[in-house]
Amino acid sequence: MNHTPHRVAGKTAIVTGGRGDLGSATAALLAHHGAKVASLDVAGVPAAVSHESIKEYDVDVTNEDSVAEAIHRVSDDLGAPDILVNAAGIIGPAGASHTASVPDFDLIFNVNVKGVWLMTKHVVPGMIGKGAGSIINFSSIHGITGGRNVPLYHATKGAVRLLSKSDAAAYGAYGIRVNSIHPGSMNTRMSRRSAEQSDIGPEAYYKQLVGSNPLPRQGEPNEIAYGVLYLASDESRFTTGSELVIDGGYTAI
Ligand SMILES: NC(=O)c1ccc[n+]([C@@H]2O[C@H](COP(=O)([O-])OP(=O)(O)OC[C@H]3O[C@@H](n4cnc5c(N)ncnc54)[C@H](O)[C@@H]3O)[C@@H](O)[C@H]2O)c1
């Protein structure tokens, strides 16, 4: 078996949310495996990992001009992207649907859904030009099952799941693959925020979320990054429109 860590050598990859916990682990692993990586995140968020093959860019994924400009700059600097990883996302406030506000709704849909769509919209023409590309969209276990605490988040992640399948259908003919990835509860800031916001308290929240999983623990960011690496690499060349669930078995039971 070949263990040379160059599974995406020579490819240009964009990772949004690249300064977040899962985005930064993904950016670092893609860079380690030979990709030239553009880490895109909102201005002001400090860079998380430094690697000679990771270049930082500011973007607001909810703003089309910002997205277009960032992708233009990345393409000029590193070449048109072969890989797009849409990891930018927010969870929003906890609470039932009737307690949420219109600004809550607009913000979470703008970041989690419009952001994925805008990035796709502006990256795909370059991929069509190359006749190849791999897009990996971050959904969640919350895009597969419902739940009481964050209904709008579930709604956005469900939308990302089906945008991915629909784009897979539309772009397969151009050699572009689109897949979604569905992390379970991860050891990240986002999950700690949800635990703190939960009305049952962090300890009971974690117990409820992972306590009865086949693998009863939270996942670590690298365990997601390896899934992205597979979908980004040519090893997954026959995989499109699929959903890669990495959740310790949460959705299996
Ligand atoms: N952490 C988990 O347990 C978990 C589980 C399932 C799915 N996910 C999903 O994985 C992805 C990454 O999660 P994470 O844990 O790394 O979260 P994180 O909060 O650590 O990182 C998210 C990043 O997105 C960036 N971002 C937010 N709004 C943006 C915008 N408008 N433009 C550009 N960047 C923006 C943030 O600045 C942040 O760096 C998210 O889509 C999240 O919904 C996370």
Short mmCIF file of C-alpha atoms and ligand atoms in Angstrom, two decimals:
data_model
loop_
_atom_site.label_atom_id
_atom_site.label_comp_id
_atom_site.label_asym_id
_atom_site.label_seq_id
_atom_site.Cartn_x
_atom_site.Cartn_y
_atom_site.Cartn_z
CA MET A 1 0.00 0.00 0.00
CA ASN A 2 1.19 3.52 -0.81
CA HIS A 3 1.30 5.71 2.29
CA THR A 4 2.88 8.75 0.62
CA PRO A 5 0.91 11.72 1.96
CA HIS A 6 0.13 13.25 -1.43
CA ARG A 7 -3.43 12.26 -2.07
CA VAL A 8 -4.37 15.68 -3.51
CA ALA A 9 -0.97 16.72 -4.86
CA GLY A 10 -0.98 19.57 -7.37
CA LYS A 11 -4.62 20.48 -6.75
CA THR A 12 -5.87 23.89 -5.69
CA ALA A 13 -8.39 23.76 -2.86
CA ILE A 14 -10.64 26.42 -1.33
CA VAL A 15 -11.83 25.83 2.22
CA THR A 16 -14.44 28.26 3.59
CA GLY A 17 -14.67 28.59 7.35
CA GLY A 18 -10.96 27.81 7.09
CA ARG A 19 -10.20 29.42 10.46
CA GLY A 20 -12.83 27.36 12.27
CA ASP A 21 -12.22 24.06 14.03
CA LEU A 22 -13.27 21.68 11.25
CA GLY A 23 -12.23 23.99 8.38
CA SER A 24 -8.73 24.51 9.76
CA ALA A 25 -8.20 20.77 10.34
CA THR A 26 -9.36 20.16 6.77
CA ALA A 27 -7.16 22.91 5.30
CA ALA A 28 -4.13 21.53 7.17
CA LEU A 29 -4.75 17.93 6.03
CA LEU A 30 -5.30 18.92 2.38
CA ALA A 31 -2.08 20.98 2.51
CA HIS A 32 -0.23 18.06 4.13
CA HIS A 33 -1.38 15.88 1.23
CA GLY A 34 0.02 18.23 -1.39
CA ALA A 35 -2.77 20.70 -2.21
CA LYS A 36 -2.32 24.45 -2.54
CA VAL A 37 -4.95 25.61 -0.08
CA ALA A 38 -6.85 28.89 0.11
CA SER A 39 -8.37 29.29 3.57
CA LEU A 40 -11.31 31.69 3.38
CA ASP A 41 -13.00 33.17 6.42
CA VAL A 42 -14.54 36.40 7.64
CA ALA A 43 -12.22 39.34 8.20
CA GLY A 44 -10.94 39.60 11.74
CA VAL A 45 -10.98 35.89 12.62
CA PRO A 46 -7.36 34.96 13.36
CA ALA A 47 -5.72 32.29 11.19
CA ALA A 48 -5.82 28.93 12.95
CA VAL A 49 -3.03 26.87 11.38
CA SER A 50 0.07 27.89 9.56
CA HIS A 51 1.40 25.74 6.77
CA GLU A 52 3.50 26.93 3.87
CA SER A 53 0.82 25.71 1.43
CA ILE A 54 -2.09 27.54 3.10
CA LYS A 55 -2.85 31.09 2.01
CA GLU A 56 -5.41 33.15 3.92
CA TYR A 57 -8.17 35.24 2.31
CA ASP A 58 -11.04 37.21 3.80
CA VAL A 59 -14.55 36.54 2.51
CA ASP A 60 -18.12 37.00 3.58
CA VAL A 61 -19.86 34.02 2.01
CA THR A 62 -23.24 35.78 2.27
CA ASN A 63 -22.11 38.60 -0.04
CA GLU A 64 -21.85 37.85 -3.77
CA ASP A 65 -19.30 40.61 -4.52
CA SER A 66 -17.06 39.39 -1.70
CA VAL A 67 -17.33 35.77 -2.90
CA ALA A 68 -16.61 36.71 -6.53
CA GLU A 69 -13.60 38.83 -5.55
CA ALA A 70 -12.14 36.18 -3.23
CA ILE A 71 -12.44 33.44 -5.87
CA HIS A 72 -10.91 35.75 -8.45
CA ARG A 73 -7.93 36.43 -6.16
CA VAL A 74 -7.48 32.73 -5.32
CA SER A 75 -7.58 31.79 -9.01
CA ASP A 76 -4.98 34.48 -9.84
CA ASP A 77 -2.69 33.37 -6.99
CA LEU A 78 -3.07 29.57 -6.97
CA GLY A 79 -4.91 28.66 -10.17
CA ALA A 80 -8.59 27.85 -10.68
CA PRO A 81 -9.83 25.62 -7.84
CA ASP A 82 -10.06 21.83 -8.28
CA ILE A 83 -11.60 21.40 -4.83
CA LEU A 84 -14.18 23.50 -2.98
CA VAL A 85 -14.91 22.70 0.66
CA ASN A 86 -17.86 24.68 2.05
CA ALA A 87 -17.27 24.46 5.79
CA ALA A 88 -18.34 27.98 6.84
CA GLY A 89 -21.42 27.73 8.99
CA ILE A 90 -23.18 29.00 12.08
CA ILE A 91 -25.57 27.31 14.47
CA GLY A 92 -27.65 30.30 15.64
CA PRO A 93 -29.57 30.63 18.87
CA ALA A 94 -31.28 27.63 20.45
CA GLY A 95 -35.05 27.64 20.78
CA ALA A 96 -38.20 26.32 19.17
CA SER A 97 -39.41 27.72 15.83
CA HIS A 98 -41.95 30.07 17.42
CA THR A 99 -39.23 31.78 19.49
CA ALA A 100 -36.93 32.56 16.53
CA SER A 101 -36.92 35.97 14.81
CA VAL A 102 -36.83 36.89 11.13
CA PRO A 103 -33.23 38.22 11.52
CA ASP A 104 -32.25 34.84 13.10
CA PHE A 105 -33.79 33.05 10.13
CA ASP A 106 -32.19 35.30 7.52
CA LEU A 107 -28.74 35.13 9.07
CA ILE A 108 -28.55 31.35 9.38
CA PHE A 109 -29.97 30.75 5.91
CA ASN A 110 -27.64 33.38 4.46
CA VAL A 111 -24.50 31.81 5.89
CA ASN A 112 -25.37 28.10 5.76
CA VAL A 113 -27.35 27.91 2.51
CA LYS A 114 -26.83 31.06 0.45
CA GLY A 115 -23.11 30.93 1.27
CA VAL A 116 -22.74 27.38 -0.06
CA TRP A 117 -24.72 28.27 -3.17
CA LEU A 118 -22.77 31.49 -3.87
CA MET A 119 -19.41 29.74 -3.49
CA THR A 120 -20.60 26.97 -5.80
CA LYS A 121 -21.96 29.49 -8.31
CA HIS A 122 -18.62 31.27 -8.60
CA VAL A 123 -16.31 28.23 -8.47
CA VAL A 124 -18.18 25.99 -10.92
CA PRO A 125 -17.39 27.95 -14.13
CA GLY A 126 -13.64 27.39 -13.56
CA MET A 127 -14.27 23.69 -12.86
CA ILE A 128 -16.35 23.40 -16.04
CA GLY A 129 -13.39 24.95 -17.87
CA LYS A 130 -11.12 22.23 -16.45
CA GLY A 131 -13.67 19.45 -16.95
CA ALA A 132 -13.09 18.34 -13.36
CA GLY A 133 -13.77 19.31 -9.78
CA SER A 134 -14.84 18.10 -6.37
CA ILE A 135 -17.19 20.07 -4.13
CA ILE A 136 -17.70 18.99 -0.52
CA ASN A 137 -20.49 20.70 1.40
CA PHE A 138 -20.70 20.59 5.19
CA SER A 139 -24.12 19.43 6.26
CA SER A 140 -24.50 17.64 9.60
CA ILE A 141 -26.26 14.74 11.30
CA HIS A 142 -28.76 17.58 11.88
CA GLY A 143 -29.32 17.60 8.10
CA ILE A 144 -30.52 13.99 8.30
CA THR A 145 -32.58 13.88 11.49
CA GLY A 146 -34.69 16.50 13.24
CA GLY A 147 -34.25 17.75 16.78
CA ARG A 148 -35.81 20.06 19.36
CA ASN A 149 -33.11 22.65 20.04
CA VAL A 150 -32.06 24.28 16.76
CA PRO A 151 -34.82 23.80 14.14
CA LEU A 152 -33.52 26.49 11.77
CA TYR A 153 -30.07 24.89 11.80
CA HIS A 154 -31.63 21.53 10.90
CA ALA A 155 -33.54 23.23 8.08
CA THR A 156 -30.36 24.79 6.64
CA LYS A 157 -28.39 21.55 6.85
CA GLY A 158 -31.23 19.65 5.17
CA ALA A 159 -31.12 22.23 2.39
CA VAL A 160 -27.35 21.77 1.97
CA ARG A 161 -27.85 18.00 1.68
CA LEU A 162 -30.26 18.34 -1.23
CA LEU A 163 -28.42 21.23 -2.91
CA SER A 164 -25.44 18.85 -2.99
CA LYS A 165 -27.40 16.02 -4.59
CA SER A 166 -29.03 18.38 -7.12
CA ASP A 167 -25.70 19.94 -8.06
CA ALA A 168 -24.23 16.43 -8.36
CA ALA A 169 -26.99 15.66 -10.86
CA ALA A 170 -26.42 18.87 -12.82
CA TYR A 171 -22.61 18.88 -12.96
CA GLY A 172 -21.70 15.20 -13.35
CA ALA A 173 -21.63 15.67 -17.11
CA TYR A 174 -18.83 18.25 -16.63
CA GLY A 175 -16.70 15.92 -14.50
CA ILE A 176 -17.64 17.78 -11.31
CA ARG A 177 -18.56 15.72 -8.25
CA VAL A 178 -20.60 17.13 -5.38
CA ASN A 179 -20.97 15.36 -2.03
CA SER A 180 -22.09 16.33 1.43
CA ILE A 181 -20.38 15.46 4.68
CA HIS A 182 -22.34 14.94 7.91
CA PRO A 183 -20.34 15.28 11.10
CA GLY A 184 -21.83 14.10 14.36
CA SER A 185 -21.10 15.85 17.62
CA MET A 186 -17.51 17.05 17.41
CA ASN A 187 -15.08 18.35 20.00
CA THR A 188 -15.28 21.95 18.69
CA ARG A 189 -16.25 25.45 19.80
CA MET A 190 -19.56 25.16 17.90
CA SER A 191 -20.58 22.09 19.86
CA ARG A 192 -19.44 23.62 23.16
CA ARG A 193 -21.63 26.68 22.39
CA SER A 194 -24.65 24.42 21.76
CA ALA A 195 -23.98 22.52 24.99
CA GLU A 196 -23.81 25.78 26.94
CA GLN A 197 -27.05 27.07 25.36
CA SER A 198 -28.94 23.83 26.00
CA ASP A 199 -31.75 24.06 28.55
CA ILE A 200 -30.68 20.74 30.10
CA GLY A 201 -27.08 21.84 30.78
CA PRO A 202 -23.83 20.75 29.11
CA GLU A 203 -23.33 17.43 30.91
CA ALA A 204 -26.84 16.10 30.19
CA TYR A 205 -26.60 17.54 26.65
CA TYR A 206 -23.44 15.55 25.83
CA LYS A 207 -24.88 12.42 27.49
CA GLN A 208 -28.04 12.72 25.41
CA LEU A 209 -26.12 13.43 22.22
CA VAL A 210 -23.33 10.85 22.33
CA GLY A 211 -23.90 8.69 25.44
CA SER A 212 -25.84 5.96 23.65
CA ASN A 213 -23.95 6.08 20.34
CA PRO A 214 -22.23 2.87 19.16
CA LEU A 215 -19.02 4.87 19.65
CA PRO A 216 -20.05 6.88 22.74
CA ARG A 217 -17.80 9.92 22.44
CA GLN A 218 -17.45 13.15 20.49
CA GLY A 219 -15.40 13.11 17.31
CA GLU A 220 -12.14 14.99 16.76
CA PRO A 221 -11.74 17.48 13.87
CA ASN A 222 -9.21 15.30 12.03
CA GLU A 223 -11.75 12.47 11.85
CA ILE A 224 -13.85 14.75 9.63
CA ALA A 225 -10.87 16.11 7.70
CA TYR A 226 -9.95 12.57 6.58
CA GLY A 227 -13.46 12.16 5.15
CA VAL A 228 -13.10 15.43 3.23
CA LEU A 229 -9.68 14.33 1.99
CA TYR A 230 -11.20 11.14 0.53
CA LEU A 231 -14.00 13.08 -1.21
CA ALA A 232 -11.53 15.70 -2.48
CA SER A 233 -9.09 13.16 -3.88
CA ASP A 234 -9.37 11.12 -7.07
CA GLU A 235 -9.81 8.02 -4.86
CA SER A 236 -13.51 8.95 -4.76
CA ARG A 237 -13.77 9.48 -8.53
CA PHE A 238 -16.99 7.36 -8.76
CA THR A 239 -18.61 9.03 -5.72
CA THR A 240 -21.05 11.87 -6.28
CA GLY A 241 -24.36 12.91 -4.76
CA SER A 242 -23.50 10.85 -1.69
CA GLU A 243 -23.61 11.79 1.96
CA LEU A 244 -20.66 10.80 4.08
CA VAL A 245 -21.84 10.40 7.67
CA ILE A 246 -19.07 10.51 10.30
CA ASP A 247 -20.94 10.42 13.58
CA GLY A 248 -19.84 7.53 15.78
CA GLY A 249 -23.02 5.72 14.72
CA TYR A 250 -25.46 8.40 16.00
CA THR A 251 -27.76 8.07 12.98
CA ALA A 252 -27.41 4.26 12.79
CA ILE A 253 -29.75 3.56 15.69
N1 LIG B 1 -18.77 21.31 15.31
C1 LIG B 1 -19.67 20.37 15.15
O1 LIG B 1 -19.96 19.59 16.09
C2 LIG B 1 -20.37 20.22 13.82
C3 LIG B 1 -21.21 19.13 13.62
C4 LIG B 1 -21.86 18.99 12.39
C5 LIG B 1 -21.65 19.92 11.38
N2 LIG B 1 -20.83 20.98 11.60
C6 LIG B 1 -20.65 21.94 10.50
O2 LIG B 1 -19.28 21.96 10.16
C7 LIG B 1 -18.91 23.26 9.68
C8 LIG B 1 -17.71 23.77 10.47
O3 LIG B 1 -18.04 23.81 11.85
P1 LIG B 1 -16.96 24.20 12.97
O4 LIG B 1 -17.22 23.36 14.16
O5 LIG B 1 -15.59 24.21 12.38
O6 LIG B 1 -17.44 25.68 13.33
P2 LIG B 1 -16.56 26.97 13.68
O7 LIG B 1 -17.52 27.95 14.30
O8 LIG B 1 -15.32 26.60 14.44
O9 LIG B 1 -16.12 27.46 12.22
C9 LIG B 1 -17.02 28.03 11.32
C10 LIG B 1 -16.26 29.12 10.57
O10 LIG B 1 -17.16 29.73 9.64
C11 LIG B 1 -16.82 31.09 9.58
N3 LIG B 1 -17.92 31.90 9.06
C12 LIG B 1 -19.08 32.21 9.68
N4 LIG B 1 -19.79 33.06 8.93
C13 LIG B 1 -19.07 33.29 7.80
C14 LIG B 1 -19.27 34.10 6.66
N5 LIG B 1 -20.38 34.86 6.52
N6 LIG B 1 -18.32 34.10 5.70
C15 LIG B 1 -17.20 33.34 5.82
N7 LIG B 1 -16.95 32.56 6.90
C16 LIG B 1 -17.88 32.54 7.88
C17 LIG B 1 -16.51 31.46 11.03
O11 LIG B 1 -15.75 32.67 11.13
C18 LIG B 1 -15.76 30.24 11.51
O12 LIG B 1 -14.36 30.38 11.41
C19 LIG B 1 -20.16 24.13 9.84
O13 LIG B 1 -20.84 24.21 8.61
C20 LIG B 1 -20.99 23.37 10.85
O14 LIG B 1 -22.37 23.65 10.71
C21 LIG B 1 -20.18 21.15 12.79
#
